[in-house]
Coordinates of C-alpha atoms in Angstrom, one line a residue:
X9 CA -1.6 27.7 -13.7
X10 CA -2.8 26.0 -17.2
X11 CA -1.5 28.0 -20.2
X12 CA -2.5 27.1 -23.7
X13 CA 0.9 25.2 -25.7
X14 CA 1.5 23.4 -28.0
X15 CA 4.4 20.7 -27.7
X16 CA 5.8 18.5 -30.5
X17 CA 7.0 14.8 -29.7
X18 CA 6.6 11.2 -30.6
X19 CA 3.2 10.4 -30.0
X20 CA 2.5 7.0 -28.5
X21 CA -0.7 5.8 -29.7
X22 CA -1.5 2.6 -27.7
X23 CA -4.6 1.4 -28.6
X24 CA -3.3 1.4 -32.5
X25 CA 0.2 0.6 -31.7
X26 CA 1.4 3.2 -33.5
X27 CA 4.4 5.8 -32.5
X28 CA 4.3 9.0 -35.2
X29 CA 5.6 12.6 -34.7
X30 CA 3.2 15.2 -34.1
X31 CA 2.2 18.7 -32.9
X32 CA 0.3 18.4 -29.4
X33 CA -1.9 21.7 -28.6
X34 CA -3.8 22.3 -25.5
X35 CA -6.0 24.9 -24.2
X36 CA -8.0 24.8 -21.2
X37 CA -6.2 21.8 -19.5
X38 CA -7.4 19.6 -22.6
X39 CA -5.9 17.9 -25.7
X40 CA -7.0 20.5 -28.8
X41 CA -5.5 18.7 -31.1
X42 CA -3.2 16.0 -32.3
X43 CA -0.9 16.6 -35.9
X44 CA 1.5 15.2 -37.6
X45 CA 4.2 16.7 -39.0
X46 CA 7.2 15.5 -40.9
X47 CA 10.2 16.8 -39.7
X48 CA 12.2 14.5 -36.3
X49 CA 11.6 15.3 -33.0
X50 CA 12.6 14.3 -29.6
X51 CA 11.2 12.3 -26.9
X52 CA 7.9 10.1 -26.8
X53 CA 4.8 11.6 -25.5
X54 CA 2.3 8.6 -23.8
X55 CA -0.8 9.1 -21.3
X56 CA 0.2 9.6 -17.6
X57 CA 1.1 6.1 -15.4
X58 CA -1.8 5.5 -13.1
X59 CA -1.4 2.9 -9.6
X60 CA -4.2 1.2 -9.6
X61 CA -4.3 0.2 -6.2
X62 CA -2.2 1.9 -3.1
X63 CA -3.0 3.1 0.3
X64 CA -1.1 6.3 0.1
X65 CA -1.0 6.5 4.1
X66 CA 1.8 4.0 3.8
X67 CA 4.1 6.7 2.1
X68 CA 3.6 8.3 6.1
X69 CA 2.9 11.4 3.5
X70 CA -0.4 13.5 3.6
X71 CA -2.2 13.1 -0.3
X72 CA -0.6 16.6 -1.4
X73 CA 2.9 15.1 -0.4
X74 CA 2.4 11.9 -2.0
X75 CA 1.7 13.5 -5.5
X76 CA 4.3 16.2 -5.0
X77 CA 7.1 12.9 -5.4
X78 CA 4.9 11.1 -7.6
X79 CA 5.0 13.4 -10.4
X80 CA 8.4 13.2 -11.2
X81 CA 8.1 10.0 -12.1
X82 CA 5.4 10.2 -14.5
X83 CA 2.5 9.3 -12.1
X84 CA -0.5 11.0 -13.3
X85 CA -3.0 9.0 -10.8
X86 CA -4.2 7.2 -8.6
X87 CA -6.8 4.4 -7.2
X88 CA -6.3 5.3 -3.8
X89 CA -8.1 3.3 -1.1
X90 CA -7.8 5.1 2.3
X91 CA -9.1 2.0 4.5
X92 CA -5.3 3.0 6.9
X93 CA -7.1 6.0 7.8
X94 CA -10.3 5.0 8.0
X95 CA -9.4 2.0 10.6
X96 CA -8.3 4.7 12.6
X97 CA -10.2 8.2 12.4
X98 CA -13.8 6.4 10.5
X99 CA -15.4 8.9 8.1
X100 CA -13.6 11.8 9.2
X101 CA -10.0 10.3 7.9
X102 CA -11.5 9.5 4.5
X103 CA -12.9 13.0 4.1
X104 CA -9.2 14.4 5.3
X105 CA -7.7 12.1 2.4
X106 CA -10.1 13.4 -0.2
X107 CA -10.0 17.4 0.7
X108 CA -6.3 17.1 1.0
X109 CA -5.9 15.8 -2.1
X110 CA -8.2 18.2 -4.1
X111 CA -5.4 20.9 -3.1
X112 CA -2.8 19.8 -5.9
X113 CA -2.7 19.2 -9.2
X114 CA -3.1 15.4 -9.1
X115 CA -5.9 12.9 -9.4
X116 CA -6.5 11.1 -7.1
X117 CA -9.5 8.5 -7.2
X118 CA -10.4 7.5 -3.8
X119 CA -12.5 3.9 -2.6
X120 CA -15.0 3.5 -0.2
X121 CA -13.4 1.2 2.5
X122 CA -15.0 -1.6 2.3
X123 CA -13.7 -3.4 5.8
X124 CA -13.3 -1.2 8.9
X125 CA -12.2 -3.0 11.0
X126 CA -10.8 -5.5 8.5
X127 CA -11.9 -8.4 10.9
X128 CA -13.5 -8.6 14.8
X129 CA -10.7 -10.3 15.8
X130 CA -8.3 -6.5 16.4
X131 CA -9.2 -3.9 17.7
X132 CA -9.8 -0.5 15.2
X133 CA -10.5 2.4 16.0
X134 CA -13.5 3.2 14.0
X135 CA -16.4 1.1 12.3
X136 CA -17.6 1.8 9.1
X137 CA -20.8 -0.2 8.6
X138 CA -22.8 0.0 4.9
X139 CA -25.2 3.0 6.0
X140 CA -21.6 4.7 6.0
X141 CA -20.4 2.9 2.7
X142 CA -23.5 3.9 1.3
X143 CA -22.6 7.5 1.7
X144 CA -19.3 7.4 0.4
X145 CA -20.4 5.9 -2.6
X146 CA -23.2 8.3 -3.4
X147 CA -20.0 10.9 -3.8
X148 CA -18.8 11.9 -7.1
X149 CA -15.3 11.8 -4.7
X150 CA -15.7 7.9 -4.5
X151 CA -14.8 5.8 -7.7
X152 CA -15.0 2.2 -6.1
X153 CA -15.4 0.0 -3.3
X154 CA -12.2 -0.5 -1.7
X155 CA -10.5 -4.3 -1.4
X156 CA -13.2 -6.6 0.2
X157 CA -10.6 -8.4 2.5
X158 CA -13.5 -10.4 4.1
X159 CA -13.7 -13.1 1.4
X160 CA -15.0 -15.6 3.9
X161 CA -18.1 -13.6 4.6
X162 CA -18.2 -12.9 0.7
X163 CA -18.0 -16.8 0.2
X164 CA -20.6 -18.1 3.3
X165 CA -23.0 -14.8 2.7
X166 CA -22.6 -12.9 5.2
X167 CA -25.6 -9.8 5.1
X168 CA -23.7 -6.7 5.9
X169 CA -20.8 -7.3 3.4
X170 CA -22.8 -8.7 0.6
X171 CA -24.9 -5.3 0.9
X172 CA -21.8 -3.3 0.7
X173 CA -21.0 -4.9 -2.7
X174 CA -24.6 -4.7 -3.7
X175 CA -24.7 -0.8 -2.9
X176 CA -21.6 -0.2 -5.1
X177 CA -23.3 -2.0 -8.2
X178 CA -26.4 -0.1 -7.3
X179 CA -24.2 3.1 -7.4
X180 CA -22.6 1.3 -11.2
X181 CA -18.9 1.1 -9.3
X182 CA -16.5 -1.2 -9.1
X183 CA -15.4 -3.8 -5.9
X184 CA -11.9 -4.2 -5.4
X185 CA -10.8 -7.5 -4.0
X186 CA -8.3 -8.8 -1.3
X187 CA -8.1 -12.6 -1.5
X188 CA -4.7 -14.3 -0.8
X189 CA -4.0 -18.1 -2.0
X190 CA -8.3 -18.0 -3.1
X191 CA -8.2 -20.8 -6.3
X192 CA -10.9 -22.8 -8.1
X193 CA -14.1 -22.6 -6.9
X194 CA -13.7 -20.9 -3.8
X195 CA -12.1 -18.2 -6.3
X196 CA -15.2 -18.0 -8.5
X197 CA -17.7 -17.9 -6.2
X198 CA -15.8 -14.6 -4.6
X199 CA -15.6 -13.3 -8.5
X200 CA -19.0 -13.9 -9.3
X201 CA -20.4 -12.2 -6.6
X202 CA -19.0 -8.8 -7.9
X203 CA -15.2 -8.8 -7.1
X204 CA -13.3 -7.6 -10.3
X205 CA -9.7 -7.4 -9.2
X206 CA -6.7 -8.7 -7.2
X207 CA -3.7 -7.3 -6.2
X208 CA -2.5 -10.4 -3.7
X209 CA -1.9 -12.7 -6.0
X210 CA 1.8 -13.8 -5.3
X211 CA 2.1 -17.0 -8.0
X212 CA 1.8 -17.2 -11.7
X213 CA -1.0 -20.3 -11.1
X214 CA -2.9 -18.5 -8.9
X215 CA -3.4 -15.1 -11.2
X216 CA -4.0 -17.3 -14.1
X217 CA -7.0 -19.2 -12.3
X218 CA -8.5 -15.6 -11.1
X219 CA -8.2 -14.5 -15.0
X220 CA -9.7 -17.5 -16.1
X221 CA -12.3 -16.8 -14.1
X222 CA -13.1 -13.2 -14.9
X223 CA -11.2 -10.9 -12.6
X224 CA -8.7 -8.3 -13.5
X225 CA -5.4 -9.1 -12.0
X226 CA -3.4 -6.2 -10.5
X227 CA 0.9 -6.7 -10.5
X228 CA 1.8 -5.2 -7.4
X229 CA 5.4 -4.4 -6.8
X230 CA 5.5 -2.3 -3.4
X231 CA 8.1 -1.6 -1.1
X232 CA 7.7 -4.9 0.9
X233 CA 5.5 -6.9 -0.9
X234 CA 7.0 -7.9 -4.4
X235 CA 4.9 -10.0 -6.6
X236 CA 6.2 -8.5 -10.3
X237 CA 8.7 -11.4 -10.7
X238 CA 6.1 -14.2 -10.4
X239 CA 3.6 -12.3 -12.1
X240 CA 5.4 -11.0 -14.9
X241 CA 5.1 -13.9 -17.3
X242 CA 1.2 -12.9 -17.7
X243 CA 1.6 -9.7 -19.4
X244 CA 2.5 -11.0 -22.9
X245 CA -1.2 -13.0 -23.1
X246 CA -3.1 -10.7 -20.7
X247 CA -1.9 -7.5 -20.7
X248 CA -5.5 -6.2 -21.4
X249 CA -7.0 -7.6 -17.7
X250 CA -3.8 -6.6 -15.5
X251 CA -2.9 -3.3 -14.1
X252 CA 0.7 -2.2 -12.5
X253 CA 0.4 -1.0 -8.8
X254 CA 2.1 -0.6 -5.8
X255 CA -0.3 -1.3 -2.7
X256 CA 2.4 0.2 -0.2
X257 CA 5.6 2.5 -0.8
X258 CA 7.3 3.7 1.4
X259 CA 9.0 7.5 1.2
X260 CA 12.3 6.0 0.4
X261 CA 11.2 4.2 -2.5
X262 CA 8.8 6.9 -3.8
X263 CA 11.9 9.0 -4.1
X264 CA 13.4 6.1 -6.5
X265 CA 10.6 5.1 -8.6
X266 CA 7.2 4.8 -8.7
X267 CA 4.7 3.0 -11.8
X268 CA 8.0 3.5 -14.7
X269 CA 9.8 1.2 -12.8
X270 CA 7.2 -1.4 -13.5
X271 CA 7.5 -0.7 -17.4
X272 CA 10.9 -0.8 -17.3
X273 CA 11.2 -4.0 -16.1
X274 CA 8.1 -5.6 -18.4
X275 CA 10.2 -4.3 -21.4
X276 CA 13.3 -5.7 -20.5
X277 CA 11.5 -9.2 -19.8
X278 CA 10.9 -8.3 -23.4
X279 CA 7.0 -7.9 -23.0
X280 CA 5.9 -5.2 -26.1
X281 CA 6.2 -1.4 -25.0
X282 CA 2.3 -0.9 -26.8
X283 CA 1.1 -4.1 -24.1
X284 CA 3.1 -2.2 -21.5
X285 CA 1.7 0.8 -21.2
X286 CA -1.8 -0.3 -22.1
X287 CA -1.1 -2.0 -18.6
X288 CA 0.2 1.1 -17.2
X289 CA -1.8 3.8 -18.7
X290 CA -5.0 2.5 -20.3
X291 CA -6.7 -0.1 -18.1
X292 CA -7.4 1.6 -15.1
X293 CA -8.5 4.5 -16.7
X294 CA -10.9 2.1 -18.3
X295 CA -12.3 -0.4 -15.5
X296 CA -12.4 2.4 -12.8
X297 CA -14.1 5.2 -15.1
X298 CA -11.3 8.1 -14.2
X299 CA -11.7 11.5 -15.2
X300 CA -7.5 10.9 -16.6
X301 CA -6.8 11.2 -20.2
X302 CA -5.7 9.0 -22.4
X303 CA -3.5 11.2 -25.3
X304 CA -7.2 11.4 -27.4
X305 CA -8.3 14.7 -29.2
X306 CA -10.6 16.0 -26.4
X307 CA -9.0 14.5 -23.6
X308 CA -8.2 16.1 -20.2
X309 CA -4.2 16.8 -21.2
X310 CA -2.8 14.3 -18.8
X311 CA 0.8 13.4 -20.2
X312 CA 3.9 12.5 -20.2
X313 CA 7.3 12.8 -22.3
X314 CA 9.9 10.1 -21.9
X315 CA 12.9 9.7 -23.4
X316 CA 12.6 6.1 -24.9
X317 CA 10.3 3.2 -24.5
X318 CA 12.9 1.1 -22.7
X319 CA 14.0 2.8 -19.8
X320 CA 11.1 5.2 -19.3
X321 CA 13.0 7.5 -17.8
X322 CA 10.3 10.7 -17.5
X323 CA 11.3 13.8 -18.8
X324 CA 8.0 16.1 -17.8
X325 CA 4.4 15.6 -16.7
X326 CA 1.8 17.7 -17.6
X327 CA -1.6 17.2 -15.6
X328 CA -4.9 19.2 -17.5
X329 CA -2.0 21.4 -19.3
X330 CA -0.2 21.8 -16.4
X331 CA 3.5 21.2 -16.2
X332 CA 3.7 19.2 -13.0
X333 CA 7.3 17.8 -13.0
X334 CA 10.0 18.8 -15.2
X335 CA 13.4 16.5 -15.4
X336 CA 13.3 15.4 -11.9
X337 CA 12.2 18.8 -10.2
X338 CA 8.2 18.2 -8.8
X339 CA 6.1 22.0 -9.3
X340 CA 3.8 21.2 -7.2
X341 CA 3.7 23.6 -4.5
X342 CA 3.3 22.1 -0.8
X343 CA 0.4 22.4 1.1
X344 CA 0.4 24.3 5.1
X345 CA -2.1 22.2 7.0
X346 CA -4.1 24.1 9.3
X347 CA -2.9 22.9 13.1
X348 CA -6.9 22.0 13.5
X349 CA -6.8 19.9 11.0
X350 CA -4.8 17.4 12.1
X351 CA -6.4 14.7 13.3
X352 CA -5.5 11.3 15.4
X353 CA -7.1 8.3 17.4
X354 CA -4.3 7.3 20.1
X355 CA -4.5 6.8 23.8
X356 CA -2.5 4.9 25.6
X357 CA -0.2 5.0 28.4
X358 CA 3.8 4.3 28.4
X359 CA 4.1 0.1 29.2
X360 CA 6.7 -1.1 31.3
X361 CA 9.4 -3.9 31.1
X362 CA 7.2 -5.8 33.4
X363 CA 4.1 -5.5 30.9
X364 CA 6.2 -7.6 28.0
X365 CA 6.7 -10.7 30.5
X366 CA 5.5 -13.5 28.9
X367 CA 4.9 -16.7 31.0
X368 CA 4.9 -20.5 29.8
X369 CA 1.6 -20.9 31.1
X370 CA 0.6 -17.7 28.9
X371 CA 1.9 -19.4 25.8
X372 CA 1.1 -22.9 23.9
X373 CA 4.4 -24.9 24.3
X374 CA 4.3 -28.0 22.9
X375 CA 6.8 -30.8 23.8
X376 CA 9.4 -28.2 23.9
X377 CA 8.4 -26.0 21.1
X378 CA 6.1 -22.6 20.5
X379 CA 4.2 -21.2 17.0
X380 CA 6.7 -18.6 15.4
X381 CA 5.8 -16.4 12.9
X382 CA 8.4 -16.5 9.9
X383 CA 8.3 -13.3 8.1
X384 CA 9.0 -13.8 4.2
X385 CA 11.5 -10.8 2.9
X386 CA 9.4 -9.3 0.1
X387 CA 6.3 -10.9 0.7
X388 CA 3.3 -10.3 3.2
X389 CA 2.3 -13.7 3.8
X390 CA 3.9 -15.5 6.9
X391 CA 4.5 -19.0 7.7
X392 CA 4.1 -20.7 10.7
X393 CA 6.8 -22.5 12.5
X394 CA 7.8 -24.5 15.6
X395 CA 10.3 -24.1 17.6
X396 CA 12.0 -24.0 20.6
X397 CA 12.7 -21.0 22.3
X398 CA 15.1 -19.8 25.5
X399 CA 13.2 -19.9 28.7
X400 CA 14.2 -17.8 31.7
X401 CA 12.7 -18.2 35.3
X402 CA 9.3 -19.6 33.7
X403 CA 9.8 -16.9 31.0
X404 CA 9.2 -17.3 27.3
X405 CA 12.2 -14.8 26.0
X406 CA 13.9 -13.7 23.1
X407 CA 17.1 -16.1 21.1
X408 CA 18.7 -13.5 18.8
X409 CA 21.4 -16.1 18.3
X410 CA 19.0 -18.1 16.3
X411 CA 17.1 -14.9 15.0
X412 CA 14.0 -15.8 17.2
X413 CA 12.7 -12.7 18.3
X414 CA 9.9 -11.5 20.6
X415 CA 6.8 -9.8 18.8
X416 CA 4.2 -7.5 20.5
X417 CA 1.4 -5.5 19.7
X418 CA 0.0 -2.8 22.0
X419 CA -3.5 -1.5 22.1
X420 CA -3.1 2.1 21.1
X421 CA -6.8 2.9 21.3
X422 CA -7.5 1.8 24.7
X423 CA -5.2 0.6 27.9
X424 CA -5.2 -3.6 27.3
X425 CA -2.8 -6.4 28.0
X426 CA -0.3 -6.5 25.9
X427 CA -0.2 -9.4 23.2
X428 CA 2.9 -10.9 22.8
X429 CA 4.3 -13.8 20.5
X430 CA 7.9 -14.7 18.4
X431 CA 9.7 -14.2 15.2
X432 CA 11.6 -15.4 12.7
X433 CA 13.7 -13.2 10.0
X434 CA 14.2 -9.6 11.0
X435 CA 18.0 -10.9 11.9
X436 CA 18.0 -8.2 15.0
X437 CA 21.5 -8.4 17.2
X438 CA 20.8 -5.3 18.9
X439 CA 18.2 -3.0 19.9
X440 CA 14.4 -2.9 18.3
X441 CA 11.8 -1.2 16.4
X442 CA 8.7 0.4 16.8
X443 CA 5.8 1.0 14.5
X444 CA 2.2 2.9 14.9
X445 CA 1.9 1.7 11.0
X446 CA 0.3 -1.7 11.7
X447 CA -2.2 -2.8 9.3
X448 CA -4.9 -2.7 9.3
X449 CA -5.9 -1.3 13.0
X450 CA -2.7 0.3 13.0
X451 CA -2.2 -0.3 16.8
X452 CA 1.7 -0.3 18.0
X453 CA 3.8 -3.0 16.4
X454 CA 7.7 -4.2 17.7
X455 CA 9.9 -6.7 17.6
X456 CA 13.0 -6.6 19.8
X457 CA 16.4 -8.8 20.8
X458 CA 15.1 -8.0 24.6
X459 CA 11.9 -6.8 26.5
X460 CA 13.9 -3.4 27.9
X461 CA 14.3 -2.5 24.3
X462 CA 11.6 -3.5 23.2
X463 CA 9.5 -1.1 25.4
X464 CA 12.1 1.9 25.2
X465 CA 10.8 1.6 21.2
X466 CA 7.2 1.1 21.8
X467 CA 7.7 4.5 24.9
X468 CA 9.3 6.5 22.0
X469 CA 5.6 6.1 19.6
X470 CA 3.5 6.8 22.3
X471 CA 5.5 9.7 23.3
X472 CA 4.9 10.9 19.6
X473 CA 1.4 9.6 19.2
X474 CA 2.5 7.9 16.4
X475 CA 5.7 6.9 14.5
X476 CA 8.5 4.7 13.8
X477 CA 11.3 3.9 16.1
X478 CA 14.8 2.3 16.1
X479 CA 16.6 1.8 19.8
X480 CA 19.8 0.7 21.0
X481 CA 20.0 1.5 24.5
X482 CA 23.1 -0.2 25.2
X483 CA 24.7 2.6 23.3
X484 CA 21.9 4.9 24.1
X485 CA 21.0 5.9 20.4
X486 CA 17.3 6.3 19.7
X487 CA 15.4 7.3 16.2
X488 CA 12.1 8.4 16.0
X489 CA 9.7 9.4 12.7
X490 CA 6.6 10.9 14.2
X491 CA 3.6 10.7 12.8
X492 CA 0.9 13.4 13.8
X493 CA -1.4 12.5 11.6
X494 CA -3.6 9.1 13.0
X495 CA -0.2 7.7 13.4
X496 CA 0.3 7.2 10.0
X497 CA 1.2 10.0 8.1
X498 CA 3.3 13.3 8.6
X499 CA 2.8 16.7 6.3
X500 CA 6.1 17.5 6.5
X501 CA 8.3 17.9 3.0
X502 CA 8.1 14.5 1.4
X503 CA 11.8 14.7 0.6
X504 CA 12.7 15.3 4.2
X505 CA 11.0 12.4 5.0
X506 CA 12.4 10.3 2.5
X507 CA 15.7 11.1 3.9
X508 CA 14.6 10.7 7.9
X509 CA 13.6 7.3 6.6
X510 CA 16.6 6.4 4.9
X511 CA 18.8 7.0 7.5
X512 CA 16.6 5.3 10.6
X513 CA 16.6 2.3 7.5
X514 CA 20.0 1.9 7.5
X515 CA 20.5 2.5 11.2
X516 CA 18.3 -0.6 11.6
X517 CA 20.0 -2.9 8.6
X518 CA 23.7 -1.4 10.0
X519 CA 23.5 -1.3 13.1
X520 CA 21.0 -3.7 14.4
X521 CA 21.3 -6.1 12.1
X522 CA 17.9 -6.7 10.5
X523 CA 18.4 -8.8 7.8
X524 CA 15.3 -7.7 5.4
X525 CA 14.9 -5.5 2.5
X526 CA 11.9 -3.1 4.2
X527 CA 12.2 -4.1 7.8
X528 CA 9.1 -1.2 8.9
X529 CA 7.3 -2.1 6.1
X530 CA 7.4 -5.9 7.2
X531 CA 6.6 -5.1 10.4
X532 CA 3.9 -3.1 8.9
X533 CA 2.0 -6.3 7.8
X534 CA 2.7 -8.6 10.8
X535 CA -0.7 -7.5 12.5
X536 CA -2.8 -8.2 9.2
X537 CA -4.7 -11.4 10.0
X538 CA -6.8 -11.1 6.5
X539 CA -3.0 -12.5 5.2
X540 CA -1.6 -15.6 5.9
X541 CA -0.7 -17.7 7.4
X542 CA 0.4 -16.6 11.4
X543 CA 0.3 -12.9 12.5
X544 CA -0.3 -10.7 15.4
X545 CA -2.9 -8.9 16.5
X546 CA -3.5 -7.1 20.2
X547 CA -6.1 -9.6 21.2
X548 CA -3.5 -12.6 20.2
X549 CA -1.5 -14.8 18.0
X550 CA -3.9 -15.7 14.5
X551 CA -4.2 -18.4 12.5
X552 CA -5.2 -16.9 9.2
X553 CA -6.2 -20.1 7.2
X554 CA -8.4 -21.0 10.1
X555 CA -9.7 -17.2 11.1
X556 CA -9.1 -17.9 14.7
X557 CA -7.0 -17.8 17.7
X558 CA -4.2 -19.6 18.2
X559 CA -3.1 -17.9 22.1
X560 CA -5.5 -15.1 23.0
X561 CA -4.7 -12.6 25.5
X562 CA -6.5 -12.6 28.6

C-alpha cells in the first residue's frame, strides 16, 4: 500500500549533474516535493533502472515473478516485448503477459510483436498479421512496436511489414529494430524507414555506423548474449542515444544482478556516474514515452537509494511511493494463477531413437566434410564450419571426442520429421539437453553425445509440455524444469526456480561437460534463423546471410 513519507538522501540530479542532500516527500504515489537541507545524510537517491529491451519469457518466470526478483536490484521497469509468447499462444499470450503484469507493483511497458512467426521458414505456432498489430497498438497497454527482425523485407519493401511500421507511427510509437551485422547503406535505408533502435549490435564499428545514422543504440548484456565489452567504449561520446538492457536473463542471473550491474561496470571503465545513469535511467523513459518517473517534483515516485555511485549496490526501491524492495528482501507479494489460466500450444508425440537417424544421403557431405554450426560462448551469432564427421553404417553420427555434436529440432506444434544437423562448442562428454525455449517458434531444441540420449531429453519435454532437460542415462540421472506455461515460463516462486536452474546448470557444466557459460540459453538461440550465420530450424539447416536452406527436411 502507498503511504505518504518523506525520506532524506543524496539526491542525484542527472540532467544537471548535480548530487545535493535533500528532503524527498511523497503523497499519493508521487514526488511532492524535493528540499534541501544542510545537515549530511546517507545514501544517494536516483530514478529507478529501466531494461529497455527484454523478453521476460526467457526468465521461464510469469511477469509478476520477474518483477518480484527485479526489484531488488533497483529495476523500476521495463520495455518488455512478449514476441516468445506470442510465437506460441498469438494474441491470447500477449494479453496473458500484460494482465499478469498489471497484478504487481511494477511497470511494465509491453511491444506489439512485430514478427510472428519471425520468418516462413519455422514453423510457429501463431500468426500475428498487421490487422492484429493494429489492435495492439491502439492499446494504452502497448508502448511500441516490438524488434522488426525482418530487415530484408524492411529493406526490399515488403507490404505487410512496412504497414506494421506505418501503423505504429500512425498510433505516434516507436519501432524497435533487430538487425545483426546491417552497416552503411543497407543500415540507413532500415533507419530511415522508421527503425529507432538496436540491441544486436555486437562491434564498436557497427554501433557507431547505426548512430551515425540516427538510431538509438541499445548495450545489451544478457545471460548468453554479451555485447557490453565491445560496446562499452561508446558511452563516454553517446551516452545520450544508448540504453542498458538485457534481451534475455535467465532466473539464475536475475538472482545476481540485473540493469546495476551494467552501471557498475560503465563506472569502473571510468565512464561519468551523471552519463551512466542518464543511460540507465533517463533515456528510455524518454524515447518510449513511460509513465516511470524521473526524481522531478510531480513525478510518479519511482526511486531508488543506493549506497554509492560506484558500486550501485541498491539499498531500497520505492515504485509510486511504494517500498518494493528493501536491502535485498523483494515485498512484492506473489501472484496464485488461476489453473484456467494457464495456457500452452504443444502437441506432439514421444520420438524414438530411430526418428534421430540421419543418413548421408539426408545430409550435404562434401568431399568428406558436412556444414557445422559453431556456437560462439556469449554471443548469438554462429559460424559456419566444415568438417568431417564419424559415419556409422551410412550414418551421419555424433564425435564428442572432437566436440562435434548432433543438433535436432522437433516440431512441437504438429507431428513432422525431425530436422537434424551438427555442433560445435557445447563440449558435451556425456548425456544431453533438452529445451522447449527455442527462439523464436520455440519448438523442442537438443543437442546430445548420442541419439539414445538425445531422445530420452527431448521424451522428458514433451512429457512436461514444455521445459529444460539434462540426461545421463548411462548413470540413469535425469533433470527436468517444466514449463506449463506455452513452454516457456513457470509461475512458480522465482527464487525456486533460480535455484532448480542452478543446479540442472551445473549438472550440465559438471557432469556432462558443456564447456559454455549459459549452455540452455545457447541452445536457446540455435533455432533463430533472423541471427547469423548457420542455425536450426524444424524444417532444416539455415543459412542466415542467404535466408535460405542449406538441407531441408523432407
Amino acid at each position: 500500500m502507498t503511504q505518504d513519507f518523506s525520506i532524506k538522501g543524496n539526491i542525484v540530479d542527472i540532467k544537471n549533474k548535480r548530487v545535493f542532500a535533500a528532503e524527498l516527500a511523497v503523497e499519493n504515489g508521487r514526488i511532492k516535493s524535493i528540499i534541501p537541507v544542510s545537515e549530511a545524510v546517507d545514501g544517494f537517491i536516483t530514478p529507478g533502472f529501466v531494461d529497455a529491451h527484454v523478453h521476460v519469457e526467457s526468465s521461464m518466470l510469469i511477469p509478476s515473478e520477474f518483477a518480484r526478483m527485479a526489484v531488488v536490484h533497483g529495476t523500476v521497469g521495463t520495455v518488455s516485448d512478449p514476441h516468445e509468447i506470442a510465437n506460441v499462444c498469438g494474441m491470447e499470450g500477449v494479453r496473458f503477459m500484460i494482465d499478469n503484469g498489471k497484478q504487481v507493483p511494477f511497470k511494465f511497458n509491453f511491444g506489439a510483436p512485430s514478427c510472428v512467426p519471425a520468418t516462413g521458414f519455422e514453423t510457429a505456432g501463431a500468426v500475428l498479421d498487421s490487422n492484429d498489430v493494429e489492435t495492439l497498438l491502439k492499446s494504452d497497454d502497448i508502448k511500441y512496436l516490438s524488434e522488426m527482425m525482418n530487415f530484408p523485407g524492411v529493406l526490399f519493401g515488403d507490404e505487410e511489414v512496412h504497414r506494421k511500421i506505418a501503423l505504429a507511427k500512425q498510433y505516434n510509437k516507436p519501432v524497435d529494430g533487430h538487425a545483426p551485422g546491417l552497416r552503411g547503406e543497407d543500415a540507413r535505408k532500415y533507419i530511415a524507414a522508421g527503425i529507432s533502435t538496436d540491441h544486436e549490435c555486437f562491434t564498436a564499428d557497427e554501433a557507431l555506423d547505426k548512430l551515425n545514422h540516427g538510431m538509438k543504440i541499445l548495450v545489451r548484456e544478457g545471460s548468453a548474449a554479451k555485447n557490453f565489452d565491445a560496446l562499452a567504449v561508446l558511452l563516454d561520446e553517446h551516452y545520450r542515444n544508448m540504453m542498458f538492457c538485457c534481451d534475455d536473463k535467465h532466473p539464475d542471473s536475475l538472482l545476481i544482478n540485473h540493469i546495476n550491474d551494467h552501471c557498475a561496470r560503465a563506472v569502473a571503465l571510468g565512464v561519468d556516474a551523471f552519463k551512466v545513469l542518464e543511460v540507465a535511467c533517463v533515456n528510455p523513459v524518454e524515447h518510449y514515452k513511460l509513465d516511470i518517473g524521473l526524481l522531478q517534483e510531480g513525478d510518479p515516485a519511482d526511486f531508488i537509494i543506493l549506497e554509492d555511485l560506484v558500486h550501485f549496490k541498491v539499498k531500497q526501491t520505492y515504485i509510486n511511493g511504494q517500498l518494493v524492495a528493501d536491502n535485498g528482501v523483494s515485498l512484492i507479494a506473489p501472484v496464485e494463477l488461476e489453473a484456467e489460466t494457464l495456457i500452452n500450444n504443444f502437441s506432439c508425440s514421444n520420438i524414438s531413437v530411430a526418428d534421430l537417424a540421419l543418413h548421408t544421403n539426408e545430409y550435404p557431405v562434401l568431399g568428406g566434410d558436412v556444414p557445422v554450426i559453431e556456437a560462439l560462448d556469449g554471443q548469438l551469432i554462429t559460424n559456419r564450419l566444415l568438417l568431417p564427421v564419424h559415419i556409422q553404417d551410412d550414418e551421419l553420427v555424433s564425435d564428442p571426442a572432437n566436440d562435434i555434436l548432433k543438433i535436432v529440432v522437433v516440431n512441437r506444434y504438429n507431428q513432422a520429421p525431425v530436422a537434424k544437423s551438427f555442433i560445435k562448442n557445447f563440449g558435451l562428454k556425456a548425456g544431453a539437453i533438452a529445451s522447449s525455449v527455442a527462439h523464436d517458434s520455440h519448438n523442442i531444441v537438443a543437442v546430445g553425445i548420442n541419439d539414445t540420449e538425445i531422445a530420452a531429453a527431448v521424451n522428458l519435454v514433451i512429457a512436461a509440455k514444455g521445459g529444460l532437460s539434462a540426461v545421463d542415462t548411462s548413470k540413469s540421472i535425469e533433470h527436468i524444469i517444466s514449463l506449463p506455461i506455452a513452454g516457456l515460463m513457470t509461475a512458480e516462486n522465482g527464487y525456486a526456480v533460480a535455484e532448480k536452474y542452478t543446479i540442472i546448470d551445473l549438472f550440465v557444466k559438471e557432469q556432462l561437460g558443456s564447456t559454455l557459460r549459459s549452455p540452455f540459453m545457447t541452445l536457446s538461440f540455435m533455432a533463430l534463423l533472423v541471427i547469423p550465420h548457420l542455425k536450426l530450424s524444424d524444417k532444416g539447416l539455415f543459412d542466415g546471410d542467404s535466408f535460405s536452406f542449406v538441407n531441408e527436411v523432407n
